[in-house]
Short mmCIF file of C-alpha atoms in Angstrom, two decimals:
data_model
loop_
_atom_site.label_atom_id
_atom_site.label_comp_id
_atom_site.label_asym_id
_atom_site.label_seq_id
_atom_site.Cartn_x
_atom_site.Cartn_y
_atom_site.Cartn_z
CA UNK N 938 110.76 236.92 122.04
CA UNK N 939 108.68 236.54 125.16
CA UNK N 940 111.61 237.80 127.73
CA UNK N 941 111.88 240.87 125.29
CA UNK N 942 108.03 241.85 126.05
CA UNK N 943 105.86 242.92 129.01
CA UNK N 944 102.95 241.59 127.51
CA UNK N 945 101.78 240.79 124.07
CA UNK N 946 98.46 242.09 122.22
CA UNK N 947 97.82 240.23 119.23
CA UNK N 948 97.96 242.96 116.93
CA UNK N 949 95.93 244.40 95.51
CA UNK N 950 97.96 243.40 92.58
CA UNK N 951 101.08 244.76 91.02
CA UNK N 952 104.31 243.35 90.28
CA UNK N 953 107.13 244.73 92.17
CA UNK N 954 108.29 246.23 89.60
CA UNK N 955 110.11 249.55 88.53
CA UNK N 956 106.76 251.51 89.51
CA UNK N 957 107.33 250.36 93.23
CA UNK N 958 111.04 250.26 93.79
CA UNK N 959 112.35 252.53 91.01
CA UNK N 960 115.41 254.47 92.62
CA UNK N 961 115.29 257.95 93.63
CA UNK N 962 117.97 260.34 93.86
CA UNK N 963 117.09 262.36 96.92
CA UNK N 964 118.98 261.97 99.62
CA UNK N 965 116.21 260.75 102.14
CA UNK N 966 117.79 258.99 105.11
CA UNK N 967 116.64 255.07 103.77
CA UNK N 968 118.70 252.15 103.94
CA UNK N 969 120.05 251.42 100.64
CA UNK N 970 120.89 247.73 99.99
CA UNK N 971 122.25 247.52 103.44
CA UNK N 972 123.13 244.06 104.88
CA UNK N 973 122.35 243.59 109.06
CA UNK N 974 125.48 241.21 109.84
CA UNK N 975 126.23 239.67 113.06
CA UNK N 976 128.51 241.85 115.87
CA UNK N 977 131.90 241.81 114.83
CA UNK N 978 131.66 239.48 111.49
CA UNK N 979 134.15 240.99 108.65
CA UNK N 980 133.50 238.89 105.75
CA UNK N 981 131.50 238.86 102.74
CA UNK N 982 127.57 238.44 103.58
CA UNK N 983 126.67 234.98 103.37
CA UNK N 984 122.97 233.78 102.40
CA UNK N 985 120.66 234.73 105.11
CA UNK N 986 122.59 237.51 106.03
CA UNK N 987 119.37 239.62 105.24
CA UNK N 988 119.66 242.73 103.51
CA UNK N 989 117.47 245.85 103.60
CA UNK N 990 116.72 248.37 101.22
CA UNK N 991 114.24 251.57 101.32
CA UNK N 992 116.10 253.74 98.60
CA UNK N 993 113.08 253.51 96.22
CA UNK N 994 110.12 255.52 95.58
CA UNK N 995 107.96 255.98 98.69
CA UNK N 996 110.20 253.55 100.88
CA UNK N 997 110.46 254.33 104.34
CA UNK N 998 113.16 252.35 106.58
CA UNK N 999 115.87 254.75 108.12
CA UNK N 1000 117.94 251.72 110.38
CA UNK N 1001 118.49 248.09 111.24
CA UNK N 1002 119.64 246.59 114.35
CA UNK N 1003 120.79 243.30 114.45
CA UNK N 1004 119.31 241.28 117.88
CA UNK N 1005 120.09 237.60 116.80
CA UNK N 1006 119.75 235.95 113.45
CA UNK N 1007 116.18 235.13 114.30
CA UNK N 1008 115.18 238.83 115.12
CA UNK N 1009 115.93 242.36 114.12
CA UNK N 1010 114.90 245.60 115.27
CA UNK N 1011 113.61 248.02 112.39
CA UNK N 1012 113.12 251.71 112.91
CA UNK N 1013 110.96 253.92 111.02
CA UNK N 1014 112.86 257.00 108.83
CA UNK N 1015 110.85 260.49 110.52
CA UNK N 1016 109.18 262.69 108.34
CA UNK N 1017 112.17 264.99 106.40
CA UNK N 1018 112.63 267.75 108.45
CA UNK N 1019 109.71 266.71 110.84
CA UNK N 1020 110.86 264.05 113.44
CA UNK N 1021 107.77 263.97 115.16
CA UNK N 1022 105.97 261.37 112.35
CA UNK N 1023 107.08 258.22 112.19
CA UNK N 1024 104.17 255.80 110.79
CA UNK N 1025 104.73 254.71 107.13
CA UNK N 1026 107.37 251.91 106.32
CA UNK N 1027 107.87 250.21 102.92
CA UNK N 1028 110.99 248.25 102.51
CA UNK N 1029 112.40 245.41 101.11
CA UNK N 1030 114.37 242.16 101.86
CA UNK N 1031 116.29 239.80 100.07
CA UNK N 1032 119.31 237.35 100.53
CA UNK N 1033 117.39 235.05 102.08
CA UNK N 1034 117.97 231.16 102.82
CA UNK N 1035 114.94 228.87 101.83
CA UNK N 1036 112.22 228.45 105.14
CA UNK N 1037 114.33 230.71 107.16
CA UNK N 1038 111.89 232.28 109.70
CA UNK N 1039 112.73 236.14 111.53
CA UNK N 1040 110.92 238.30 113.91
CA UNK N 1041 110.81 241.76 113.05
CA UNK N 1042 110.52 244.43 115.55
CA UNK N 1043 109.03 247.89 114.44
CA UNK N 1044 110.21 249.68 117.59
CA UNK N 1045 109.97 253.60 116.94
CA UNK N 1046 106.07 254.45 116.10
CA UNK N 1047 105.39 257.83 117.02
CA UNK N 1048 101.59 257.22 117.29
CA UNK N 1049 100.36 254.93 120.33
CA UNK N 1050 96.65 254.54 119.39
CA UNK N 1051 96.66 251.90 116.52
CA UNK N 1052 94.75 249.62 114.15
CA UNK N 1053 97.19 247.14 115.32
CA UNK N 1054 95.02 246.60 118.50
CA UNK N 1055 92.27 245.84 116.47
CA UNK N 1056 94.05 243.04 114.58
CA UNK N 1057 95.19 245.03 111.26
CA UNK N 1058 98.75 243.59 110.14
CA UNK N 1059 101.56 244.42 107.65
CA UNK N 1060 101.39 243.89 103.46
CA UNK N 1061 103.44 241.40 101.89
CA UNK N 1062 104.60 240.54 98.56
CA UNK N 1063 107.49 239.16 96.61
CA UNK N 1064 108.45 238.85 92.99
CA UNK N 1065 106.65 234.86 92.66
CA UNK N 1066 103.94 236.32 94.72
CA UNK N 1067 103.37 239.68 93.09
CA UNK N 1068 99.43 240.07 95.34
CA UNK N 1069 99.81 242.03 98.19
CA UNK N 1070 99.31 239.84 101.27
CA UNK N 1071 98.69 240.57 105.03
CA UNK N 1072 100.36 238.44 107.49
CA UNK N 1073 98.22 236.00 109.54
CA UNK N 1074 96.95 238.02 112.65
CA UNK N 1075 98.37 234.99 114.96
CA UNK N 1076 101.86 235.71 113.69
CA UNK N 1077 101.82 239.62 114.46
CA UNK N 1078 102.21 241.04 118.38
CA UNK N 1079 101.87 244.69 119.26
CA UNK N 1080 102.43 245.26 123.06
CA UNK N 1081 104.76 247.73 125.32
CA UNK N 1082 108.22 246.67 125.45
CA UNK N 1083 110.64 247.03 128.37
CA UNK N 1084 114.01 247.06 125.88
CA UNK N 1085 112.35 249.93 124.29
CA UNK N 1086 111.46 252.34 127.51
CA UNK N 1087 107.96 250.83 127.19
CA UNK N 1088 106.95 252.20 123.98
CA UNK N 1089 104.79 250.44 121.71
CA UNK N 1090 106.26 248.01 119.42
CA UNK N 1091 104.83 246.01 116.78
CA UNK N 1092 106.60 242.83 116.03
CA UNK N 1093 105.96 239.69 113.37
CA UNK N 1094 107.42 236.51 112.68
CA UNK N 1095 107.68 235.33 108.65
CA UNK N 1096 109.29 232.79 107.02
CA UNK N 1097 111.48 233.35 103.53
CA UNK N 1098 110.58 230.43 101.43
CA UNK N 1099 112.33 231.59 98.26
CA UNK N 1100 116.06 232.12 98.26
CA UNK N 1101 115.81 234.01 94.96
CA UNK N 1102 112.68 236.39 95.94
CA UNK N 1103 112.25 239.86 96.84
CA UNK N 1104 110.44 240.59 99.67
CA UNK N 1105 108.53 244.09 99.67
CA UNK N 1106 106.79 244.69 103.23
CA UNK N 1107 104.45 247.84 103.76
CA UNK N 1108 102.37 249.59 106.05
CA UNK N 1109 99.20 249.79 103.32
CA UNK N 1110 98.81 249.49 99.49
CA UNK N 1111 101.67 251.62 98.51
CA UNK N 1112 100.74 254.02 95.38
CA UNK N 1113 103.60 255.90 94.24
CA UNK N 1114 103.58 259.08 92.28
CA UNK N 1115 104.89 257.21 89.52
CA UNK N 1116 101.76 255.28 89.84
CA UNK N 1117 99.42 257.82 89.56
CA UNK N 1118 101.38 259.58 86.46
CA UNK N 1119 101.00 255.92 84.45
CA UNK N 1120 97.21 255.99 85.31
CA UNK N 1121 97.09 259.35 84.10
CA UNK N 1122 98.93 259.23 80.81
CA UNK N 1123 96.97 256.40 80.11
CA UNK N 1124 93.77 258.55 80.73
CA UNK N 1125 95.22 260.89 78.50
CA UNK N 1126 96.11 257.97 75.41
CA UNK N 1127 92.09 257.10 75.56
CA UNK N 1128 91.36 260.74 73.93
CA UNK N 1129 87.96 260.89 75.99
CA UNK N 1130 86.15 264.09 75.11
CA UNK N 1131 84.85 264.25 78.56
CA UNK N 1132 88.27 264.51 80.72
CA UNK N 1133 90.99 267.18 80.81
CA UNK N 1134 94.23 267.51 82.30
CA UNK N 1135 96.11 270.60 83.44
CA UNK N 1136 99.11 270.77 85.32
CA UNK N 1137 98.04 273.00 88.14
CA UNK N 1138 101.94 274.34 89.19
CA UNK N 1139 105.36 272.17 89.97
CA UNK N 1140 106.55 271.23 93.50
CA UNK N 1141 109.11 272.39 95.69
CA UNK N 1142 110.86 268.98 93.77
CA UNK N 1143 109.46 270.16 90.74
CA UNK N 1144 106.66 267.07 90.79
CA UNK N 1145 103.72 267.93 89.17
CA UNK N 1146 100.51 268.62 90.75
CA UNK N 1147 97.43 267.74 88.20
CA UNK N 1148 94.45 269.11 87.88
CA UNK N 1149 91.47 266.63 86.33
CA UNK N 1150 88.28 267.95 84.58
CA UNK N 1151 85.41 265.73 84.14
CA UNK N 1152 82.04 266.86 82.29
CA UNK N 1153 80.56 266.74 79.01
CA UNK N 1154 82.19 269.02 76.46
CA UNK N 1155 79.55 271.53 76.43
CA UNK N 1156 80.12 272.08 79.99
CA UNK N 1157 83.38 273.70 79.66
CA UNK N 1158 82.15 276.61 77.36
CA UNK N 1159 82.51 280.30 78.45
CA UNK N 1160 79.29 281.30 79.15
CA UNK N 1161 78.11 277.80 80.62
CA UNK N 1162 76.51 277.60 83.89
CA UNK N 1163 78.03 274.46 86.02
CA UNK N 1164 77.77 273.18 89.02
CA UNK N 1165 81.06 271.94 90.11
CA UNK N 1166 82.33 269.39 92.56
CA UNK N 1167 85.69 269.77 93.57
CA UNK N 1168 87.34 266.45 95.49
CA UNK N 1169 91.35 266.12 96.43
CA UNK N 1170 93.15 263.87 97.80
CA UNK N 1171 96.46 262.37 99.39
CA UNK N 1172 97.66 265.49 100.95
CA UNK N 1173 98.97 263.14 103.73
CA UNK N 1174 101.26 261.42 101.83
CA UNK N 1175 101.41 258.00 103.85
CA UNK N 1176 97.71 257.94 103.85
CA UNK N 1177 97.65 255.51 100.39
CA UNK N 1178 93.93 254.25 100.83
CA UNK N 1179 93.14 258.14 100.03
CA UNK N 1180 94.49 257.82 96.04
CA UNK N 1181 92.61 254.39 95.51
CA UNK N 1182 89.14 255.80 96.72
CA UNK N 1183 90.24 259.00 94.29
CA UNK N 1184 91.03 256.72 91.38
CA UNK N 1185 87.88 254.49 92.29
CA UNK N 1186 86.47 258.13 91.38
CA UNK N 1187 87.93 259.13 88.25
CA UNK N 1188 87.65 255.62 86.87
CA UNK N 1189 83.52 255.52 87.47
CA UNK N 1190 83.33 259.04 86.10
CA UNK N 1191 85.29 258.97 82.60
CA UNK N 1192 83.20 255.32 82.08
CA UNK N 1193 80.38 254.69 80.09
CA UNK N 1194 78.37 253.62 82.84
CA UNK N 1195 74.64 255.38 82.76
CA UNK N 1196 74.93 257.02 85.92
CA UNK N 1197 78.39 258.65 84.76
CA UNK N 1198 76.77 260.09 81.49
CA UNK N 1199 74.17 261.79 83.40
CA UNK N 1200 76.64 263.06 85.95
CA UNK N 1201 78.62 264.50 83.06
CA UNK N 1202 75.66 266.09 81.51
CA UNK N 1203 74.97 267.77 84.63
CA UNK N 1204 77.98 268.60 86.54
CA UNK N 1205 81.56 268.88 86.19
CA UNK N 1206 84.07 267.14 88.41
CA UNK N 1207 87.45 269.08 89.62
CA UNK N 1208 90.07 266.47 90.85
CA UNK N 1209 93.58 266.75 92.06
CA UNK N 1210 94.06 263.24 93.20
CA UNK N 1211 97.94 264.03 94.93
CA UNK N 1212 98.48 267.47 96.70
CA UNK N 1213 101.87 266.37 97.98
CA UNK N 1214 103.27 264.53 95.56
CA UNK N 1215 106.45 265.41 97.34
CA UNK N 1216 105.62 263.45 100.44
CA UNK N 1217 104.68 260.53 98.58
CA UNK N 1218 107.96 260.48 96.99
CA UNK N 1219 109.65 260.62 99.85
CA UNK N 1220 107.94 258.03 101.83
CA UNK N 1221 106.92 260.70 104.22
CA UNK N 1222 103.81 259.65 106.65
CA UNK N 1223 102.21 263.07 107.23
CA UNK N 1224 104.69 265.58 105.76
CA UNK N 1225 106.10 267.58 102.64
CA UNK N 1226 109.46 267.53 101.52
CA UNK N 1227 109.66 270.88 103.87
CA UNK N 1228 108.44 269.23 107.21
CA UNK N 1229 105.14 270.98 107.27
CA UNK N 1230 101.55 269.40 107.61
CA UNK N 1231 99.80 271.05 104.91
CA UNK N 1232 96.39 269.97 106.14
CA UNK N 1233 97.14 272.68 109.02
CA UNK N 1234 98.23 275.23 106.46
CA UNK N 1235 95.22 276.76 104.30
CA UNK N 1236 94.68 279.78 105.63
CA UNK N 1237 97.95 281.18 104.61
CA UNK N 1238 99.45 278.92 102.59
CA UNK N 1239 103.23 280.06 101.15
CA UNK N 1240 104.18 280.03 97.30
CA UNK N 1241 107.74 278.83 98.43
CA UNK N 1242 107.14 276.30 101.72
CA UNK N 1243 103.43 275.14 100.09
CA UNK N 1244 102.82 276.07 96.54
CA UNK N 1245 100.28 273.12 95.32
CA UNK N 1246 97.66 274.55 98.59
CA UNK N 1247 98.53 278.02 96.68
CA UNK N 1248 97.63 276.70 93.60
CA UNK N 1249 94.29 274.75 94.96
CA UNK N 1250 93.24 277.25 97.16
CA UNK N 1251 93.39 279.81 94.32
CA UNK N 1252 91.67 277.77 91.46
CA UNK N 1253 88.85 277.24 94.09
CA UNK N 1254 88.65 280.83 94.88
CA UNK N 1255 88.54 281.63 91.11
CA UNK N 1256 85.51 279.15 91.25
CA UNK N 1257 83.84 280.55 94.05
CA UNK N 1258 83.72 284.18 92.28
CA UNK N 1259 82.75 283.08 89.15
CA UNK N 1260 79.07 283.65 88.61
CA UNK N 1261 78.52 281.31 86.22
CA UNK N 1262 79.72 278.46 89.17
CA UNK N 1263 78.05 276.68 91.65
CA UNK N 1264 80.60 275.30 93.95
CA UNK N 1265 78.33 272.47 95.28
CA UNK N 1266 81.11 270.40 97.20
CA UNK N 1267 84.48 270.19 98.14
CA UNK N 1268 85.86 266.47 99.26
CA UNK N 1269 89.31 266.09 101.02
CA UNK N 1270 89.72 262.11 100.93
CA UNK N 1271 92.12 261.12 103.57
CA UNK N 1272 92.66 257.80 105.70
CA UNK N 1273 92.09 257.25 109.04
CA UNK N 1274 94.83 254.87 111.43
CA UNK N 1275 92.64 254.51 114.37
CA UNK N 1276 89.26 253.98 113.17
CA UNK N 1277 87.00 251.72 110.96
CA UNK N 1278 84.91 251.96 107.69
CA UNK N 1279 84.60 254.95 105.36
CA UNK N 1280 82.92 258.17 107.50
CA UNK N 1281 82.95 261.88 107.11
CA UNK N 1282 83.72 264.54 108.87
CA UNK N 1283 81.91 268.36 108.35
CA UNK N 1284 81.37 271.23 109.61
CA UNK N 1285 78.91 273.02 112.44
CA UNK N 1286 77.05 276.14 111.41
CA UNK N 1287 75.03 278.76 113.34
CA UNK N 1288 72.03 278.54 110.40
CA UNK N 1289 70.61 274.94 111.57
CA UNK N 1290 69.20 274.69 107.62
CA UNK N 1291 72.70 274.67 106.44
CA UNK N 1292 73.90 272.30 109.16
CA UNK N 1293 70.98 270.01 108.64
CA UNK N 1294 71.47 270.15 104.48
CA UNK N 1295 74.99 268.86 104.43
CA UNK N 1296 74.32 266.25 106.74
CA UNK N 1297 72.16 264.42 103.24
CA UNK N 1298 74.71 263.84 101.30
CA UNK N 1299 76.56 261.63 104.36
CA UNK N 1300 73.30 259.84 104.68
CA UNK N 1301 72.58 258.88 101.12
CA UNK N 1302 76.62 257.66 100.80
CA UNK N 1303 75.57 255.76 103.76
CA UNK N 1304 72.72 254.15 101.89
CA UNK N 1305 75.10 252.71 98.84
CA UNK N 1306 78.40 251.97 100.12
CA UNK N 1307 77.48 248.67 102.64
CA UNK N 1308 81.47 249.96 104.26
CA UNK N 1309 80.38 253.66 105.35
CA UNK N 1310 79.40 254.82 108.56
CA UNK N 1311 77.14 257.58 109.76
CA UNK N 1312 77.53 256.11 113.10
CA UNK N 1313 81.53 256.92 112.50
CA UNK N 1314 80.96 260.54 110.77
CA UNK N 1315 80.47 263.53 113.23
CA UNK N 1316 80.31 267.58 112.51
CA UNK N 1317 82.59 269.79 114.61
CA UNK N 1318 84.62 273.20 114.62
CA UNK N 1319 87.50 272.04 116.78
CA UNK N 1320 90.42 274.92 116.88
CA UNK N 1321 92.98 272.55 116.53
CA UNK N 1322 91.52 271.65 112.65
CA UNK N 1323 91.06 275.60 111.60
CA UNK N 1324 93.63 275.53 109.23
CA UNK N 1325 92.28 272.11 107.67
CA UNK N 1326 90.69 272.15 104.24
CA UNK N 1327 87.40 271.37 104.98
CA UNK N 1328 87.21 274.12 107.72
CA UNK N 1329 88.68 276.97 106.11
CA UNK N 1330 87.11 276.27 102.43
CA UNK N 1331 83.96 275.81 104.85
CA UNK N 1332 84.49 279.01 106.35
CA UNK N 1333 84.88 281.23 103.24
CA UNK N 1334 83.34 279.45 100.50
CA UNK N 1335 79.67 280.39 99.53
CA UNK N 1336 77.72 278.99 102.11
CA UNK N 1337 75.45 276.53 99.82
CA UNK N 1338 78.88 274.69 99.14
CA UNK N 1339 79.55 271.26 101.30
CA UNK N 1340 82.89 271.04 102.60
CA UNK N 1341 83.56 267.20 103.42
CA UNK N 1342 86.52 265.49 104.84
CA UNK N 1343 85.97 261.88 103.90
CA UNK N 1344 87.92 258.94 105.74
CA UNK N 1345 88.64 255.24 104.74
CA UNK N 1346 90.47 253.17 107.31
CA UNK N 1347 93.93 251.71 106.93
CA UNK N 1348 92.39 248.53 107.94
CA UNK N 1349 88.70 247.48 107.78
CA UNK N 1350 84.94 248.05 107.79
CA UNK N 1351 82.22 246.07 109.24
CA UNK N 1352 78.50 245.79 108.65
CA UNK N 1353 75.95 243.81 110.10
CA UNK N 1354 76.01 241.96 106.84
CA UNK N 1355 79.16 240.57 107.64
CA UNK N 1356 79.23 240.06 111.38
CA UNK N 1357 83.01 241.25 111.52
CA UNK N 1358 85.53 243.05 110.23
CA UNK N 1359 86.46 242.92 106.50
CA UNK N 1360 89.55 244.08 106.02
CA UNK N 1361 89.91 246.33 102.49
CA UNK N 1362 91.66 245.30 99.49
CA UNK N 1363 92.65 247.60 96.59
CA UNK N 1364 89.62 246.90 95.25
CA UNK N 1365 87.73 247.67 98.19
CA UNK N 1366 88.81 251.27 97.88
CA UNK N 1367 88.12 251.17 94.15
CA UNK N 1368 84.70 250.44 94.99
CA UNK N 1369 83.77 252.99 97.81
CA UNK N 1370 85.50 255.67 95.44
CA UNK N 1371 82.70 254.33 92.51
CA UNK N 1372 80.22 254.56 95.53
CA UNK N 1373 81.20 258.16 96.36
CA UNK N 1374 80.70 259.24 92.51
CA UNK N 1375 76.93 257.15 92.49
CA UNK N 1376 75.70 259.33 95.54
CA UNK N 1377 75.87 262.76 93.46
CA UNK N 1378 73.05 261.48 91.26
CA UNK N 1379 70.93 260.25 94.28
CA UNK N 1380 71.63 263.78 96.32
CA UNK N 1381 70.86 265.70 92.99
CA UNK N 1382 67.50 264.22 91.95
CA UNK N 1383 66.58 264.42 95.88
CA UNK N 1384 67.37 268.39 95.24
CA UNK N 1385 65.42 268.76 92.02
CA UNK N 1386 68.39 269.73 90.09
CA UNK N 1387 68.29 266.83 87.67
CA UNK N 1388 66.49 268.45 84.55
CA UNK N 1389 63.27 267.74 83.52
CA UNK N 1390 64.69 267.55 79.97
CA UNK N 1391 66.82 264.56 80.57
CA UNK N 1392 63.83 261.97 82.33
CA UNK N 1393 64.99 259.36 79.77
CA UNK N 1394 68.75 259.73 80.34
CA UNK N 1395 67.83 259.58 84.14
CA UNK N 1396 65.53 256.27 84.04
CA UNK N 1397 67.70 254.43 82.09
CA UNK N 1398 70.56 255.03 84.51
CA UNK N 1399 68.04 254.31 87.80
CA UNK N 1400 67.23 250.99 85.75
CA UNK N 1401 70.93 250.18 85.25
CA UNK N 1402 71.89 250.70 89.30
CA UNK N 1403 68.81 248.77 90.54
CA UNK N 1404 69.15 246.30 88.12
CA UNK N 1405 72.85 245.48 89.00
CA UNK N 1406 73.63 246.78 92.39
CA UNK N 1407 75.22 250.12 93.58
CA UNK N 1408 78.72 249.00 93.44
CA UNK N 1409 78.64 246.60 90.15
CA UNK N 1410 81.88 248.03 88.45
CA UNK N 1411 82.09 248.57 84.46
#
């Protein structure tokens, strides 16, 4: 590999199963049980002739090249209709020979500026290993290659050690649509009087797009007052650490965890944990099914090109004009490919109270989540993010409502606990999402809006966090 290289950079649990590879009928460009064979060899693939597939839910692999049988060149499937995003892969290989070691070269990137500098590496899994893996640091390379007009490339050696194995390979913790519509049914099987589900409209591919309420049942009433905190997520679609931290929500919110029941009894939750469910389907990095960021499309969103922003954008507006609504917050949970730890982004205002009030809420996450960074979260009204969520909700919304973009890396945090990275697990984004629900109830009593009526309800849940630690899970 070393003459193909200018220099070199040293760059969960589920069963792969139908909810990972289940086959999709759109026509998306993936390889579909495609074997890379030697130039000019005509007969039937022998073991070890490896063979590729990407023709499942949220795959990504468009093409194969065959270098030598020790190496192959793998190109990333663009965004549908969008070639100018190629990040996300997910594929699988199989056919293999027992100990026989490849090099894979990921040669098309369209992004430069990586994680893969800072020593992040592909997921791994296979059908005896069903735990999402990442390959050993030493064994990935991501460097400029000459063969490939000096883009970047990110290559890794592995070694097949069961002929009879499936071998899934991934960017980050895939989670399918499919995935979150199990989680959700089983939400609904549970029967909890404090959560609701409404399907908000269908996709262009007639997907749903769900709408989660979570308060106590006197909350909903007609005539109620509520304060309301609205959080979505995964409108990127290959930005997967976005749905754990969401579910890491929902989960700490429908529990029976004291600081849940007094969140309920004060506020009611608004989730839509997939606004391109689309994308995700797909295996799209950045994209819907259309070719069109819809993080750059609020303003004027379209009922044909982008009807779940229609749909959010108008349920929040319906909020906004209610008068018996406080629209505290709105939280667009995303992940970051460049950066470290969990950080925010928000919004600059000409009224330096407002500016300085939404900076608390940052600050007390900061204080109960050990991976979140104020150091990493900044405020800012760049142009280029005008028709993002967080600044046009921020721009129309009643001013006293926080508009938040929060960010988890694809990679890693570090504290000065740990004297290094960390790099996240599923888990790890289960927890910060449990983390993000815990701060309401510290920002809330710092406001005085925690009732005087409820002290009990309220100690008991202070003795419950101190006694076990802000991110024991139920």
């Amino acid at each position: 590999m070393a003459s193909r290289c200018e220099s070199q950079e040293s760059g969960g649990n589920e069963d792969l199963d139908s909810e990972n590879v289940v086959k999709v009928n759109e026509p998306v460009g993936n390889l579909s049980s495609y074997y890379s064979l030697p130039p000019g060899y005509t007969g039937t693939p022998k073991k070890g002739h490896l063979m590729f597939d990407a023709c499942f839910e949220s795959g990504n692999l468009g093409r194969v090249d065959y270098i030598t049988e020790f190496e192959y060149d793998l190109f990333i499937r663009p965004d549908t209709c969008n070639p100018r995003f190629r990040v996300w892969f997910n594929f699988t290989v199989e056919n293999t020979t027992p100990y026989q070691r490849v090099i894979f070269n990921i040669v098309n990137f369209s992004k430069t500026k990586s994680l893969y500098r800072e020593g992040m590496t592909p997921l791994v899994k296979s059908t005896s290993r069903p735990k999402w893996q990442r390959i050993p640091s030493k064994n990935c390379f991501y460097y400029r290659c000459p063969d490939h007009r000096k883009n970047y490339v990110l290559s890794f050696a592995f070694a097949f050690d069961n002929e009879t194995d499936v071998y899934q390979f991934a960017y980050c913790f895939p989670y399918t649509y499919s995935r979150l519509q199990n989680f959700l049914a089983e939400l609904d099987r549970r029967n909890l009087d404090c959560y609701r589900r409404e399907l908000l409209c269908l996709t262009v591919q007639r997907k749903r797009l769900d709408l989660l309420t979570i308060t106590s049942p006197e909350n909903v009433k007609d005539d109620a007052k509520r304060r309301v905190i609205f959080i979505t997520a995964r409108i990127h679609p290959g930005e997967t650490p976005s749905s754990y931290v969401c579910q890491g929500v929902i989960d700490f919110l429908v529990s029976k965890h004291p600081v849940a029941c007094v969140l309920r009894t004060y506020l009611v939750f608004k989730v839509v944990p997939m606004l391109n469910p689309d994308g995700v389907v797909l295996g799209n990095y950045r994209c819907s099914l259309m070719g069109f960021d819809l993080n750059r499309h609020w303003q004027e969103p379209s009922h044909w090109a982008h009807p779940t922003l229609v749909a959010c954008k108008n349920h929040l507006m319906e909020l906004d004009s209610d008068e018996n609504v406080h629209l505290d917050f709105y939280i667009d949970i995303h992940a970051h490919s460049t950066m470290m730890n969990g950080f925010m982004y928000g919004n600059i205002y000409d009224e330096e109270e407002r500016f300085e009030r939404q900076a608390v809420y940052p600050r007390l996450l900061c204080a109960n989540a050990e991976d979140f960074s104020m150091t990493n979260t900044s405020f800012n009204k760049d142009a280029v993010k005008a028709g993002t969520g967080r600044r046009f909700l921020g721009s129309c919304l009643n001013a006293k409502t926080h508009c938040y973009t929060l960010e988890v890396s694809f990679f890693s945090y570090n504290t000065a606990i740990s004297q290094g990275t960390s790099p996240y697990t599923e888990e790890g984004y289960f927890k910060l999402g449990r983390n993000v629900a815990r701060t309401f109830l510290d920002y809330y009593k710092l406001n005085s809006l925690v009732l005087p009526g409820k002290k009990n309800t309220v100690k008991a849940a202070n003795h419950r966090k101190e006694s076990h630690g802000a991110d024991n899970k139920e």
